Structure formats: structure tokens, C-alpha cells
Amino acid sequence: MKQIVNKNLITLKCVLFCFLSGVGCIFPFLPLHMLSVGLDKGESRLISAIAPCIALLGPAVLGPLIDKLSVGRGSTGGGSGPSGSGSLLRYVTAFCLILSAVFYTLLLAVPYTERHEARRPQVLFMCNADSAYVMQEVCKEDMRCNRWSGEKTGVLAVSSCEYGCADENMTWVKQPFTTTSTTTTLSPMYNSVANATPGIELVTESEEVYHMNFESRPPHLCYNGQCLVYMQHVQRLRVPLSLIAPEPLDDNSTADSDWCTYRTAGPSKCLVPPERLEEINTIESDCEPAVRCQVLDPYDEPDGVLADAECRLVIGDPASTFWVYLILRILADIWPTAGLALLGAACVIATRETSLGRGDVGRQLAWGTLGLAIFPPLAGLAAENMPDNPFLVPFLLHAVFMILGSLILVIDKHMPLSTPEWWWHTATGVLAMPMSAVRRYGAETAAVFAVVVLLGTLWSGIDAYLPWTVVDLNGTVTEVGLTLTAGALPAIPALWWAEAVVDYIGHSNIFITAFTFYGIRYTGLAYSNDYTWVVVCEILEVFTLSLVWVTSVLYFRHLVPRKYTATGQALPVIAHFCIGRCIGAIISGMVSMEQPLESARYVYRALGVVALLVATVYLALYHLLLAPRCAAPAVSPPQHLLQGLNTNGASNGNYSPMRVYHEERSRKGHFRY
């Protein structure tokens, strides 16, 4: 009876358990952690796109390096050298896990920043016979006035201009404008601009009768010798001017501490007609005749002189926080992606797949996925119970699991990672693969790589910002962790029998199925209004990630020669978790900041349609064009191979196997691509 657990692979299972447990403790909480240190969603999206793109350096460098250093050592025997005994692969993988623990833990030390929502203080405009003033409420957050060097030029949109009396306390200027003000507007067509002496009526004779019913002496706002006439029927008057920032407020200042006063850089004035002076003096003698105007949209006016002058309370340095986080995140993401590629190579080597019996790659990954199902919700629960430092426990758990995995790799010298004597062989001997076969399958390798990139893009389109979606749906941090559990639990039995499933269904059919289920997942998320639907969509991840990943590992195991095993396992990691993850983060990040849920649903609908279209095109191309051309002749395999396949439950009746790689003289099993 075939033993269920291979004792030689127990430590490898433990390493995979620790690795995926550590990844699960930190991966779903990274988007939330970026917001917790003060980064906004735009900066977080940028980091989520840049980090995986640069992280491909890990598997791209270490995979070929391992293969190069292993060539010629222990290739014909067990090997006594460091590479032949598998120690090189073990030590480099352990090194990756340790660095992952170090750099992700350093993210806890990123300087905190806090940016409160901008407050838009009131803005007033007043001018008299000597000068003009723009007044803005002091930013109460830090008791400061907005400052700039030199002059700031722009426009100020005003309306409701009226004559009045300004005292030292600016009481009249600060009074709210009422609907009874002589400022009702209809059209800007009567706004006149002239280099003329202020006070002269700037209307034509044909307009005089019309203006008799309104104000006979409208306010003139003059700046640098150019005067604008405000008429009652002018809805919006754009006044061009340049402002000089006030001096910083101090304790000895006699100015009104609640207002910042900006003076115009050039000569400005508003003359009050004599008849208006008489009216003002009869009301109050001890005052200064002036004109005040209501300021319209001071912070949103195109080319506004006060654009970006809102009150902002900033704690810390947002720029430093962003750059420190970006650099540490890039350095952190490199190592788990490299570790995943090397652990994939370790699974392929350790399981020793042969023609008389397949390896157990899927079963090794199933043990690791068990940790992915258990620990993310526990880490989320710990985060909820530590509001002062919620992400301390998840990051420390990640470090602990990674260090445990690295210790197992270093200590266990009997892990079967040495280059095997017999690997992918038949009963008659070892079959070497010539380099011409590498060139022959290069186009197919590139095609599979492109397919995995597309699948990684669709995966990242959901998972990159899924924690934000859960929180927007009033979910908790624990429920964020449970989304990984929902996807991992059904993946365990699927991975346990993955190799038999992939052999029976075929690699390309698995990919087509994955695209189809991505369409279903995206459609479900596009119309989900609560957390329950998110969990249901995550359960379907068994078809879109788990089976896809083990299929990619098995496919590249067959496409790439055995002496390039580490490089071959680096390819799906680079395609799915680096390039695809980067593209998906960019696409799903193109949502509106004001309505993130609604705009995310539009993105989900679009990606769902794309996934279904790709599935349809892939299905048509594969079954109508590629499969008939690549099918192997209907020749029965040798009897001893049929016996081995039937023993392992892989035979699917009278199916005629397609082309099998790495063999020029005979076909190895019923490998289906």
C-alpha cells in the first residue's frame, strides 16, 4: 500500500507550511498598513504597482544563479559537493526567508504622517482709495497664514460688490452678504475694462436707459492702472492681481489674530463717488469709505490666486514616509517572490517525478496551504485587539514563521534536494534532452508565460485592494484575514489531487477554466453589496489561483530542461506574482477617490468581460488550431507504462496523449498540455 506521507518530505512540508503561513499573516494587511502610516490611497496604489515590478529581480537573478552553480556537481551521482547535496538551494532559500522577515519587520519603523482633510476658510475682498486687501481666516489647526516667496499672480472671482464703511476692526467687511444686496446678476456682457480715470461711467449711450434702473455709479476695481467695473447684472467678475504673503503672526502682533491679510503687489484702489461719500458720512462719520465684494470659489477658480491655499494640518513629513515605505517595500517584496520560486524548484526536485509514477508537488503545496487557511484570521483578530499598534502582531508572526522555515532548511541536511541520479527517466535508462529541444519549445514557453501573466493580472485586479473593499463594506480586519481562509480551505483537497486532475483535464483546459471563473468572480464582486458575497467569490479562487499555480509549476517542469529547474520555476513566479501583479494593481487602481466602491464595480465589470473574452478566444484557438496540430499519433504506450499509470489512477480511458517534452525516443506517461 502506498504510504500517504513520504517521510523524506516531511521537513519540506514544514518549510512550505511556515512560508505560506508567514505570507498569509502579512499579505492581506499590507494595503491597510499603508493607510495606517498616513499614506493616501493614491500613494498606496503607486507602491502596490512599483514593488512587484522590481521584485521580479529576486527570482530572475537567484533562479539562474542556482542553476549555474549546480551544473556539473552531483549530476551523475548523489554528489558530495555543496550543490550536489542540495545545500546551495537550502541555504539560498533560507537566506531569502530571513531577509523577508527583516525587511517586512522594518516597515513597522516607517515614520508616521498624518494629513487632515483640507479646510477651506472664508475669504473676503475689500478695497478703498489707497489699496486693496484679500483677507483669509487663519488656519486654526496650526495658527498660521499660507505663505509663499515673492508675488503670487492669479485671478480672484468676485460678485455682490457694494459700497460701505470699513472701521479698524473691519466689522462691516466681515458681515455676511445678504440676498438684499444690490448685486443680482444676469450676464457678464456689460463688464467694461478701460485704462481710464476711475469714476468715469463706462457704459454706452444705448445702455444708459437700462442702467438708470440699476446703479448709476457702479464700483470700479482698479489694479495697475486697469479698471474693472462691477455691474449689478454681472454674475462673476474675474479680477487679475498679484498678492504678497503676510508676515508670520507672533504674540506681539496688533493685527487681528483670526485673519490673514494679503496685500496687492501693484497699486490698487477703489474710488467712492461723492454722492456715496455723503450717504456713508450721514450714517457714520468715523469710518473709511470702501468697497467690499463676495469672493466666489477662491480655491477652485481656474488660475485662482488662492489655489492650494486651504488649511492643511500635516503631522510628520509625508514625502519622507512615502519614500521610506516605497524603498523598504521594494526590498521586502523581492525575497518572498524569490523564495517562492526556489521552493517551487525544491518541490520539483524533491518529489522525483518519473515515468512510472508522478511526483507529489501538489501535495506539498497542500500542506503549505493549510497554514494559509489558519493564520490570516488569527493575525487579523490580534490586530483588532491592539488598536494602538494593530499591525505589530501580523508582522511579527510573519517574521517568526519565516525564521522557523529558514532554520528547518539550514538544519535538515537530509532534505532530498540533491540532483537525482534518475529523474524523468524510463525503465531503459536516462533520456537526456538536447539543446535543440530547448529552442523548439521556446515559443511554447513564451506563450505559456504570457497566459500566466494574464492570469496574474486578473488575480491582482481583485486581491491587490480587496482589503479596502472589505473595509468599505464595513468589514473588520479579522474578516479581511478570513478572505484568505475562504480561498485556501477548498484549495487543500484540490491541491492534494492536483496532479491527477491536471493530467486528466489538461494544462490548457485548466487555464481556460480559470479565465471563465475569473469572469464569474468579477461579475459577483461587481454586484456584491455585503461581505458575504466577497467570501463566496473568494471560494472560487480554488479554480483561479490554486489549480492555476500547480498547473504552472507542472507545465514549466515539463517545458524547461532539468538543469534549468530553478530558472523554470522562477518563470511562473515572475509572470504571475510580479508582472501580472503589477499590471493588475495599476488597472484596478484606476478608480475614483470620491466613490471608490462604485467606480471599483465598473472596473470589475470591465475585467469580468475581458476574462470571459480571453477564455472564449483561448478555447477556440486551442481546440480548433493548436490541439489538432500538436496531437501525438494514436499509438498505445508500452504495457509497463500503462500498468504504472493505472496504478496511480491517471489513465482516462482511451485518450491518445499529446506531445510530451524532454523525450525524443518515447513518451513519458500521459502528460497532457
XYZ file of C-alpha atoms in Angstrom:
673
model
C 0.000 0.000 0.000
C 1.364 3.353 -0.960
C 2.204 5.452 2.081
C 0.232 8.680 2.367
C 3.089 10.781 3.753
C 6.614 10.415 2.428
C 8.888 10.703 5.473
C 11.680 12.181 3.377
C 9.441 15.136 2.500
C 8.145 15.978 5.982
C 10.621 18.802 6.539
C 9.872 20.265 3.110
C 6.183 20.273 4.017
C 7.054 22.096 7.256
C 9.027 24.722 5.339
C 6.131 25.288 2.945
C 3.740 25.468 5.903
C 5.883 28.129 7.585
C 6.405 30.059 4.348
C 2.739 30.271 3.353
C 1.683 30.922 6.961
C 4.087 33.866 7.069
C 2.845 35.173 3.726
C -0.755 34.830 4.879
C -0.073 36.763 8.088
C 1.124 39.824 6.198
C -0.139 39.877 2.605
C -3.842 40.762 3.215
C -2.917 43.520 5.664
C -0.331 45.412 3.602
C -2.909 47.698 1.883
C -4.374 48.570 5.294
C -0.931 49.108 6.807
C -0.028 51.646 4.120
C -3.053 53.721 5.068
C -2.302 53.347 8.781
C 1.112 55.049 8.454
C -0.508 58.056 6.773
C -0.151 57.302 3.068
C -3.160 58.182 0.959
C -4.735 55.715 -1.454
C -3.001 57.253 -4.454
C 0.424 56.717 -2.894
C -0.574 53.232 -1.759
C -1.638 52.291 -5.281
C 1.662 53.557 -6.637
C 3.633 51.432 -4.162
C 1.433 48.397 -4.906
C 2.285 48.729 -8.604
C 6.003 49.520 -8.326
C 7.012 46.958 -5.687
C 6.079 43.745 -7.585
C 7.581 45.109 -10.791
C 11.001 45.455 -9.157
C 10.529 42.318 -7.045
C 10.997 40.182 -10.151
C 14.744 40.775 -9.716
C 14.728 38.199 -6.909
C 13.598 35.116 -8.861
C 15.153 36.411 -12.108
C 18.624 36.553 -10.532
C 18.596 33.730 -7.985
C 16.930 31.122 -10.232
C 19.600 31.167 -12.963
C 22.318 31.577 -10.320
C 21.275 28.365 -8.565
C 21.190 26.500 -11.870
C 24.589 27.797 -12.939
C 26.323 26.925 -9.664
C 24.718 23.470 -9.648
C 25.884 22.463 -13.133
C 28.409 19.685 -13.110
C 28.138 18.885 -9.394
C 26.461 15.705 -8.377
C 24.785 15.268 -11.719
C 25.701 11.613 -12.165
C 25.622 10.524 -8.580
C 24.347 11.799 -5.314
C 27.171 14.313 -5.324
C 29.362 15.218 -2.385
C 29.781 18.880 -3.169
C 27.587 21.609 -1.700
C 25.444 21.852 -4.800
C 25.201 18.132 -5.273
C 23.881 17.656 -1.727
C 21.243 20.344 -2.217
C 22.795 22.603 0.416
C 23.122 25.533 -2.007
C 19.389 25.549 -2.695
C 18.597 25.168 1.004
C 20.919 27.959 2.151
C 19.874 30.455 -0.503
C 16.187 29.789 0.213
C 16.804 30.200 3.944
C 18.625 33.473 3.200
C 15.566 34.730 1.270
C 13.203 33.868 4.121
C 15.389 35.658 6.689
C 15.616 38.810 4.574
C 11.858 38.742 4.068
C 11.404 38.671 7.844
C 13.873 41.537 8.316
C 12.569 43.962 5.697
C 8.873 43.439 6.375
C 9.528 43.985 10.091
C 11.347 47.225 9.234
C 8.088 48.514 7.749
C 6.900 48.905 11.343
C 9.542 51.627 11.756
C 8.328 53.783 8.841
C 7.817 57.347 10.175
C 4.182 58.164 10.764
C 2.486 61.027 8.989
C -0.998 62.436 9.287
C -2.753 64.712 6.851
C -6.106 66.075 7.882
C -8.665 66.896 5.267
C -8.178 70.378 3.882
C -10.456 73.018 5.426
C -11.482 75.933 3.248
C -11.543 79.106 5.332
C -13.622 82.120 4.405
C -12.088 84.693 2.043
C -13.034 88.396 1.855
C -12.121 91.207 -0.552
C -12.062 94.897 0.305
C -10.543 97.933 -1.344
C -10.504 101.667 -0.660
C -8.957 104.775 -2.161
C -5.440 103.654 -1.236
C -5.165 99.916 -1.691
C -6.935 96.554 -1.885
C -6.893 93.642 0.572
C -7.678 89.947 0.397
C -8.483 88.534 3.836
C -8.497 84.855 4.748
C -9.353 83.219 8.035
C -6.318 81.983 9.938
C -5.814 78.206 9.817
C -6.827 77.265 13.349
C -5.068 73.912 13.027
C -1.633 75.448 13.422
C -2.416 79.205 13.700
C -0.658 80.143 10.512
C -1.205 82.021 7.301
C -0.426 80.500 3.949
C 2.877 81.885 2.768
C 4.884 81.955 -0.429
C 8.021 83.666 -1.617
C 7.682 86.816 -3.726
C 4.438 87.530 -5.547
C 1.677 85.082 -6.381
C -0.249 86.018 -9.511
C -3.709 84.862 -10.462
C -7.341 85.859 -10.532
C -9.949 86.428 -7.849
C -13.574 85.854 -8.816
C -15.887 88.315 -7.065
C -19.556 89.180 -7.017
C -22.036 91.222 -4.950
C -19.755 94.271 -4.796
C -21.150 97.138 -2.675
C -20.140 100.387 -1.020
C -19.829 100.711 2.721
C -17.877 101.903 5.736
C -14.827 99.992 6.990
C -13.639 100.647 10.554
C -10.409 99.461 12.157
C -11.929 96.106 13.144
C -13.306 95.520 9.643
C -16.737 94.892 11.160
C -18.662 95.767 8.006
C -16.280 93.799 5.770
C -16.778 90.632 7.837
C -20.557 90.814 7.882
C -22.254 88.117 5.787
C -23.699 89.093 2.438
C -27.488 89.123 2.278
C -29.859 88.466 -0.561
C -30.991 92.090 -0.470
C -27.587 93.307 -1.590
C -27.558 95.343 -4.812
C -25.751 92.612 -6.662
C -28.211 90.486 -8.621
C -26.550 89.298 -11.829
C -27.668 88.282 -15.262
C -24.891 88.445 -17.813
C -21.218 89.488 -17.903
C -21.656 91.317 -21.212
C -21.737 94.737 -19.540
C -18.411 94.291 -17.760
C -16.090 97.014 -19.110
C -12.336 97.237 -18.871
C -10.555 100.510 -19.671
C -7.318 102.311 -18.961
C -9.196 105.349 -17.751
C -9.596 107.580 -14.772
C -11.591 105.744 -12.119
C -15.027 107.124 -11.535
C -15.906 107.766 -15.183
C -19.056 105.929 -16.279
C -18.028 103.083 -18.588
C -21.287 102.463 -20.408
C -22.504 103.378 -23.891
C -25.433 105.720 -24.624
C -27.572 102.807 -25.765
C -27.131 101.193 -22.362
C -27.717 104.332 -20.294
C -31.505 103.969 -20.048
C -31.094 100.350 -18.941
C -28.645 101.253 -16.211
C -30.843 104.085 -14.891
C -32.936 101.375 -13.233
C -29.842 99.998 -11.518
C -26.856 101.705 -10.001
C -25.735 104.940 -11.587
C -22.182 104.785 -10.162
C -21.031 101.122 -10.079
C -17.843 100.174 -8.171
C -14.562 100.461 -10.069
C -11.835 97.966 -9.083
C -8.509 99.297 -10.334
C -5.203 97.452 -10.340
C -2.001 98.565 -12.107
C -3.888 101.300 -13.981
C -6.542 98.937 -15.329
C -10.080 99.270 -14.011
C -12.860 96.725 -13.949
C -16.407 97.998 -13.496
C -18.711 95.819 -11.491
C -22.290 95.995 -12.749
C -25.298 94.569 -10.948
C -26.088 92.161 -13.753
C -22.540 90.764 -13.886
C -22.626 87.344 -12.279
C -18.893 86.776 -11.977
C -16.094 89.323 -12.233
C -12.599 87.865 -12.525
C -10.104 90.342 -11.095
C -6.449 89.742 -12.068
C -3.995 90.636 -9.332
C -0.797 89.631 -7.542
C -0.655 89.085 -3.790
C 2.143 89.311 -1.237
C 2.039 86.867 1.674
C 1.766 88.396 5.167
C 4.468 88.219 7.769
C 4.204 85.331 10.258
C 1.896 86.000 13.168
C 3.561 86.498 16.560
C 2.444 87.152 20.105
C 3.219 90.878 19.887
C 1.277 91.433 16.675
C -1.500 94.028 16.839
C -3.237 92.581 13.793
C -6.444 90.631 14.023
C -5.241 87.159 15.004
C -8.237 85.496 13.314
C -7.484 86.793 9.832
C -4.582 86.799 7.399
C -4.366 89.932 5.245
C -2.773 89.667 1.808
C -1.872 92.978 0.136
C -1.700 93.503 -3.589
C 1.758 93.754 -5.107
C 0.841 96.556 -7.558
C -1.025 99.853 -6.999
C -4.715 99.267 -6.451
C -7.687 101.348 -5.363
C -11.439 101.671 -5.403
C -12.735 105.285 -5.566
C -16.085 106.003 -3.950
C -18.246 108.519 -5.839
C -19.018 111.813 -3.971
C -22.735 111.037 -3.623
C -21.823 107.724 -1.988
C -19.444 109.502 0.373
C -22.269 111.769 1.535
C -24.537 108.780 2.178
C -21.811 106.971 4.140
C -20.888 110.051 6.209
C -24.514 110.619 7.203
C -24.632 107.061 8.567
C -21.285 107.026 10.344
C -18.666 109.751 10.306
C -15.745 107.883 11.854
C -15.106 105.306 9.132
C -13.307 104.732 5.873
C -15.374 104.573 2.665
C -14.632 101.306 0.890
C -15.929 98.659 -1.455
C -16.320 95.032 -0.475
C -17.064 92.059 -2.725
C -18.113 88.490 -2.133
C -15.349 86.082 -3.203
C -16.543 83.146 -5.298
C -14.785 79.758 -5.230
C -11.403 81.110 -4.081
C -9.795 77.636 -4.081
C -11.422 76.175 -7.204
C -11.334 79.115 -9.623
C -9.164 78.338 -12.670
C -5.836 80.185 -12.298
C -7.028 81.340 -8.889
C -4.560 83.379 -6.867
C -5.522 81.419 -3.732
C -5.433 77.964 -5.321
C -3.929 75.400 -2.910
C -4.231 77.871 -0.026
C -6.577 75.683 2.007
C -5.832 74.985 5.633
C -3.967 71.712 5.993
C -2.802 70.109 9.210
C 0.185 67.887 8.489
C 1.942 65.804 11.143
C 5.318 64.444 10.116
C 6.773 64.529 6.625
C 4.522 62.828 4.020
C 7.302 62.778 1.404
C 9.727 61.007 3.757
C 7.070 58.490 4.770
C 6.302 57.679 1.137
C 9.912 57.205 0.033
C 10.948 55.211 3.099
C 7.943 52.932 2.735
C 8.481 52.503 -1.013
C 12.157 51.568 -0.646
C 11.536 49.142 2.228
C 8.549 47.595 0.473
C 10.572 47.023 -2.702
C 13.373 45.386 -0.702
C 10.823 43.317 1.233
C 8.852 42.043 -1.779
C 11.971 40.764 -3.538
C 12.642 37.969 -1.053
C 9.316 36.109 -0.709
C 8.938 36.066 -4.505
C 12.449 34.655 -4.812
C 11.696 32.202 -2.000
C 8.533 31.037 -3.752
C 10.471 30.279 -6.937
C 13.170 28.359 -5.071
C 10.636 26.418 -3.030
C 8.874 25.501 -6.277
C 12.175 24.185 -7.592
C 12.680 22.295 -4.328
C 9.267 20.623 -4.694
C 10.017 19.593 -8.269
C 13.423 18.162 -7.327
C 12.342 16.504 -4.080
C 9.302 14.712 -5.478
C 11.407 12.965 -8.182
C 8.726 12.611 -10.844
C 9.308 9.586 -13.104
C 7.547 7.882 -15.957
C 6.358 5.047 -13.722
C 4.805 7.332 -11.133
C 4.278 11.043 -10.840
C 5.629 13.249 -8.081
C 3.680 14.868 -5.288
C 4.168 18.587 -5.975
C 0.507 19.347 -5.351
C 0.517 17.523 -2.025
C 3.493 19.514 -0.781
C 1.667 22.731 -1.659
C -1.489 21.426 0.038
C 0.348 21.167 3.365
C 1.596 24.707 2.950
C -1.876 25.980 2.060
C -3.089 24.632 5.392
C -1.095 27.399 7.106
C -2.560 29.933 4.674
C -6.031 28.915 5.872
C -5.317 29.012 9.609
C -3.264 32.079 10.466
C -4.547 35.126 8.486
C -7.797 35.456 10.512
C -5.844 34.911 13.746
C -3.465 37.702 12.768
C -6.460 39.918 11.936
C -8.068 39.146 15.294
C -4.851 40.131 17.080
C -4.770 43.375 15.083
C -8.314 44.228 16.177
C -7.413 43.718 19.844
C -4.388 46.054 19.644
C -5.803 49.367 18.363
C -2.687 51.321 19.374
C -0.421 49.220 17.140
C -2.722 46.930 15.163
C -0.199 45.520 12.698
C 2.524 44.614 15.177
C 1.356 41.010 15.671
C 0.822 40.199 11.939
C 4.290 41.484 11.057
C 5.922 39.650 13.956
C 4.089 36.432 13.074
C 5.422 36.771 9.548
C 8.956 37.134 10.888
C 8.583 34.165 13.252
C 7.298 31.818 10.542
C 9.974 32.879 8.068
C 12.747 32.361 10.601
C 11.339 28.940 11.555
C 11.282 27.935 7.897
C 14.860 29.108 7.402
C 16.034 27.172 10.472
C 14.481 23.961 9.132
C 16.236 24.496 5.795
C 19.596 25.053 7.450
C 19.365 22.230 9.998
C 17.902 19.428 7.900
C 20.755 18.187 5.738
C 18.818 15.137 4.575
C 16.138 17.007 2.647
C 16.089 15.344 -0.817
C 17.204 18.367 -2.823
C 20.340 16.941 -4.421
C 20.441 16.449 -8.159
C 18.953 12.950 -8.626
C 20.543 10.066 -10.479
C 17.288 9.143 -12.173
C 14.969 11.950 -12.950
C 12.342 11.866 -15.674
C 13.530 8.514 -16.864
C 12.157 5.317 -18.282
C 12.911 1.739 -17.408
C 15.574 1.586 -20.090
C 17.701 4.453 -18.799
C 18.126 8.191 -18.579
C 16.994 10.228 -21.552
C 18.896 13.480 -21.943
C 17.277 16.442 -23.587
C 19.313 18.062 -26.356
C 19.580 21.844 -26.579
C 17.713 21.771 -29.870
C 14.625 20.797 -27.888
C 15.019 23.941 -25.735
C 14.842 26.084 -28.850
C 11.953 24.004 -30.159
C 9.826 24.640 -27.084
C 10.891 28.248 -26.630
C 7.833 29.645 -28.418
C 5.517 27.500 -26.337
C 7.282 28.555 -23.146
C 6.788 32.208 -24.110
C 3.112 31.563 -24.876
C 2.510 29.890 -21.519
C 4.405 32.728 -19.827
C 2.049 35.259 -21.471
C -1.010 33.269 -20.360
C 0.236 33.212 -16.761
C 0.831 36.980 -16.939
C -2.820 37.459 -17.932
C -3.954 35.215 -15.095
C -1.742 37.112 -12.647
C -3.211 40.402 -13.860
C -6.744 39.183 -13.200
C -5.716 37.830 -9.786
C -4.107 41.109 -8.756
C -7.104 43.059 -10.065
C -9.067 41.531 -7.180
C -6.562 40.837 -4.424
C -4.434 43.988 -4.627
C -7.085 46.159 -2.990
C -9.618 43.601 -1.721
C -8.922 44.608 1.936
C -10.046 48.159 1.119
C -13.238 46.789 -0.419
C -13.931 44.702 2.697
C -13.411 47.735 4.947
C -15.613 49.891 2.693
C -18.322 47.251 3.158
C -17.965 47.722 6.946
C -15.885 44.572 7.323
C -13.349 44.066 10.117
C -9.651 43.260 9.968
C -10.466 39.695 11.031
C -12.828 39.386 8.074
C -10.025 40.604 5.824
C -7.972 37.630 7.012
C -10.930 35.296 6.556
C -10.972 36.073 2.826
C -7.713 34.127 2.532
C -9.170 31.297 4.591
C -12.184 31.130 2.276
C -9.890 30.658 -0.709
C -7.420 28.313 0.987
C -9.739 25.740 2.560
C -11.187 24.333 -0.696
C -7.702 24.548 -2.227
C -6.307 21.919 0.168
C -8.180 18.898 -1.299
C -7.841 20.354 -4.791
C -4.069 20.550 -4.460
C -3.905 17.090 -2.892
C -5.212 15.554 -6.115
C -3.968 18.328 -8.379
C -1.540 16.311 -10.495
C -4.142 13.692 -11.362
C -6.669 16.439 -12.164
C -4.216 18.348 -14.342
C -3.132 15.187 -16.158
C -6.726 14.204 -16.852
C -8.139 17.609 -17.824
C -5.058 19.058 -19.466
C -2.978 22.127 -18.678
C -4.578 24.456 -21.213
C -8.081 23.396 -20.203
C -7.217 24.338 -16.610
C -6.175 27.799 -17.814
C -9.358 28.192 -19.870
C -11.416 27.196 -16.836
C -9.537 29.751 -14.731
C -10.358 32.582 -17.142
C -14.002 31.524 -17.074
C -14.153 31.544 -13.289
C -12.416 34.931 -13.210
C -15.329 36.230 -15.251
C -17.719 34.765 -12.668
C -15.728 36.184 -9.736
C -15.552 39.665 -11.218
C -19.260 39.622 -12.009
C -20.062 38.608 -8.444
C -17.862 41.342 -6.973
C -19.345 43.929 -9.329
C -22.804 43.339 -7.879
C -21.910 42.480 -4.276
C -23.226 44.775 -1.563
C -22.047 42.924 1.521
C -19.169 40.878 2.850
C -20.917 37.520 2.293
C -20.674 37.843 -1.491
C -16.999 38.709 -1.205
C -16.413 35.435 0.670
C -18.392 33.472 -1.939
C -16.258 34.969 -4.695
C -13.093 34.129 -2.753
C -14.115 30.459 -2.511
C -13.885 30.320 -6.302
C -10.189 31.167 -6.009
C -9.504 27.444 -5.922
C -10.116 27.487 -9.702
C -8.373 30.797 -10.413
C -5.251 30.550 -8.254
C -4.634 27.192 -6.581
C -5.112 24.916 -9.599
C -3.591 27.558 -11.865
C -0.452 27.722 -9.776
C 0.173 23.998 -9.537
C -0.594 23.724 -13.253
C 2.010 26.400 -13.994
C 4.581 24.594 -11.868
C 3.912 21.298 -13.637
C 3.809 22.862 -17.103
C 7.152 24.641 -16.723
C 8.577 21.494 -15.132
C 7.976 19.757 -18.469
C 8.879 22.636 -20.768
C 12.233 23.507 -19.175
C 15.199 21.083 -19.068
C 16.036 19.684 -15.661
C 19.354 21.526 -15.389
C 17.337 24.759 -15.559
C 14.805 23.698 -12.929
C 15.212 26.774 -10.686
C 15.008 29.088 -13.693
C 11.958 27.223 -14.955
C 10.188 27.658 -11.605
C 11.181 31.333 -11.497
C 9.280 31.957 -14.746
C 5.719 31.449 -13.404
C 6.572 33.483 -10.290
C 7.818 36.362 -12.431
C 4.811 36.108 -14.742
C 2.056 35.760 -12.131
C 3.254 37.429 -8.931
C 5.486 40.129 -10.424
C 4.458 41.295 -13.901
C 0.822 40.245 -13.630
C 0.517 41.595 -10.111
C 1.953 44.933 -11.223
C -0.398 45.304 -14.199
C -3.416 44.233 -12.159
C -2.598 46.742 -9.403
C -2.426 49.517 -11.992
C -5.708 48.569 -13.680
C -7.743 48.017 -10.512
C -6.203 51.151 -9.018
C -7.846 53.356 -11.652
C -10.883 54.131 -9.517
C -12.402 57.365 -8.329
C -11.238 58.636 -4.957
C -14.663 60.133 -4.228
C -16.699 56.980 -4.981
C -14.291 54.052 -4.587
C -16.929 51.317 -4.319
C -18.991 52.415 -7.303
C -16.001 53.023 -9.555
C -14.445 49.707 -8.442
C -17.612 47.955 -9.589
C -17.197 49.446 -13.062
C -13.614 48.149 -13.153
C -14.792 44.705 -12.004
C -17.410 44.584 -14.743
C -14.871 45.522 -17.383
C -12.319 42.952 -16.175
C -15.046 40.309 -15.991
C -15.876 40.882 -19.643
C -12.171 40.758 -20.528
C -11.747 37.444 -18.669
C -14.677 35.834 -20.486
C -13.453 37.110 -23.864
C -9.979 35.713 -23.230
C -11.493 32.364 -22.189
C -13.514 32.247 -25.411
C -10.583 33.143 -27.659
C -8.254 30.740 -25.837
C -10.807 27.921 -26.114
C -11.256 28.489 -29.838
C -7.555 28.797 -30.630
C -6.555 25.803 -28.559
C -9.194 23.278 -29.581
C -9.575 24.374 -33.195
C -5.982 25.192 -34.097
C -3.308 24.140 -31.603
C -4.590 20.817 -30.273
C -5.172 19.144 -33.666
C -1.716 20.204 -34.891
C 0.125 19.143 -31.723
C -1.696 15.884 -31.021
C 0.521 12.820 -30.898
C -0.221 9.788 -33.092
C -2.674 7.342 -31.583
C -0.033 4.819 -30.578
C -0.503 2.833 -27.403
C 2.252 3.322 -24.854
C 4.267 0.345 -23.633
C 2.411 -2.125 -21.433
C 4.591 -1.469 -18.369
C 3.770 2.251 -18.592
C 0.059 1.535 -18.778
C 0.331 -0.596 -15.679
C 2.133 2.190 -13.839
C -0.400 4.771 -14.900
C -3.358 2.629 -13.965
C -1.771 2.005 -10.599
C -1.583 5.743 -9.997
C -5.105 6.410 -11.211
C -4.071 8.658 -14.065
C -5.496 6.845 -17.032
C -8.509 8.486 -18.601
C -9.631 5.681 -20.835
C -8.742 5.631 -24.492
C -7.285 9.169 -24.644
C -4.340 9.488 -27.020
C -1.616 11.583 -25.333
C -0.314 14.700 -26.977
C 3.299 15.709 -27.342
C 5.455 15.065 -24.298
C 8.584 17.057 -23.614
C 12.159 16.058 -22.759
C 11.875 12.774 -24.595
C 12.911 12.150 -28.148
C 12.570 8.344 -28.266
C 9.444 7.590 -26.208
C 6.630 9.308 -24.407
C 6.614 9.683 -20.669
C 3.244 8.752 -19.266
C 0.083 10.517 -20.346
C 1.248 14.082 -19.957
C -1.360 16.412 -21.426
C -0.782 20.041 -22.116
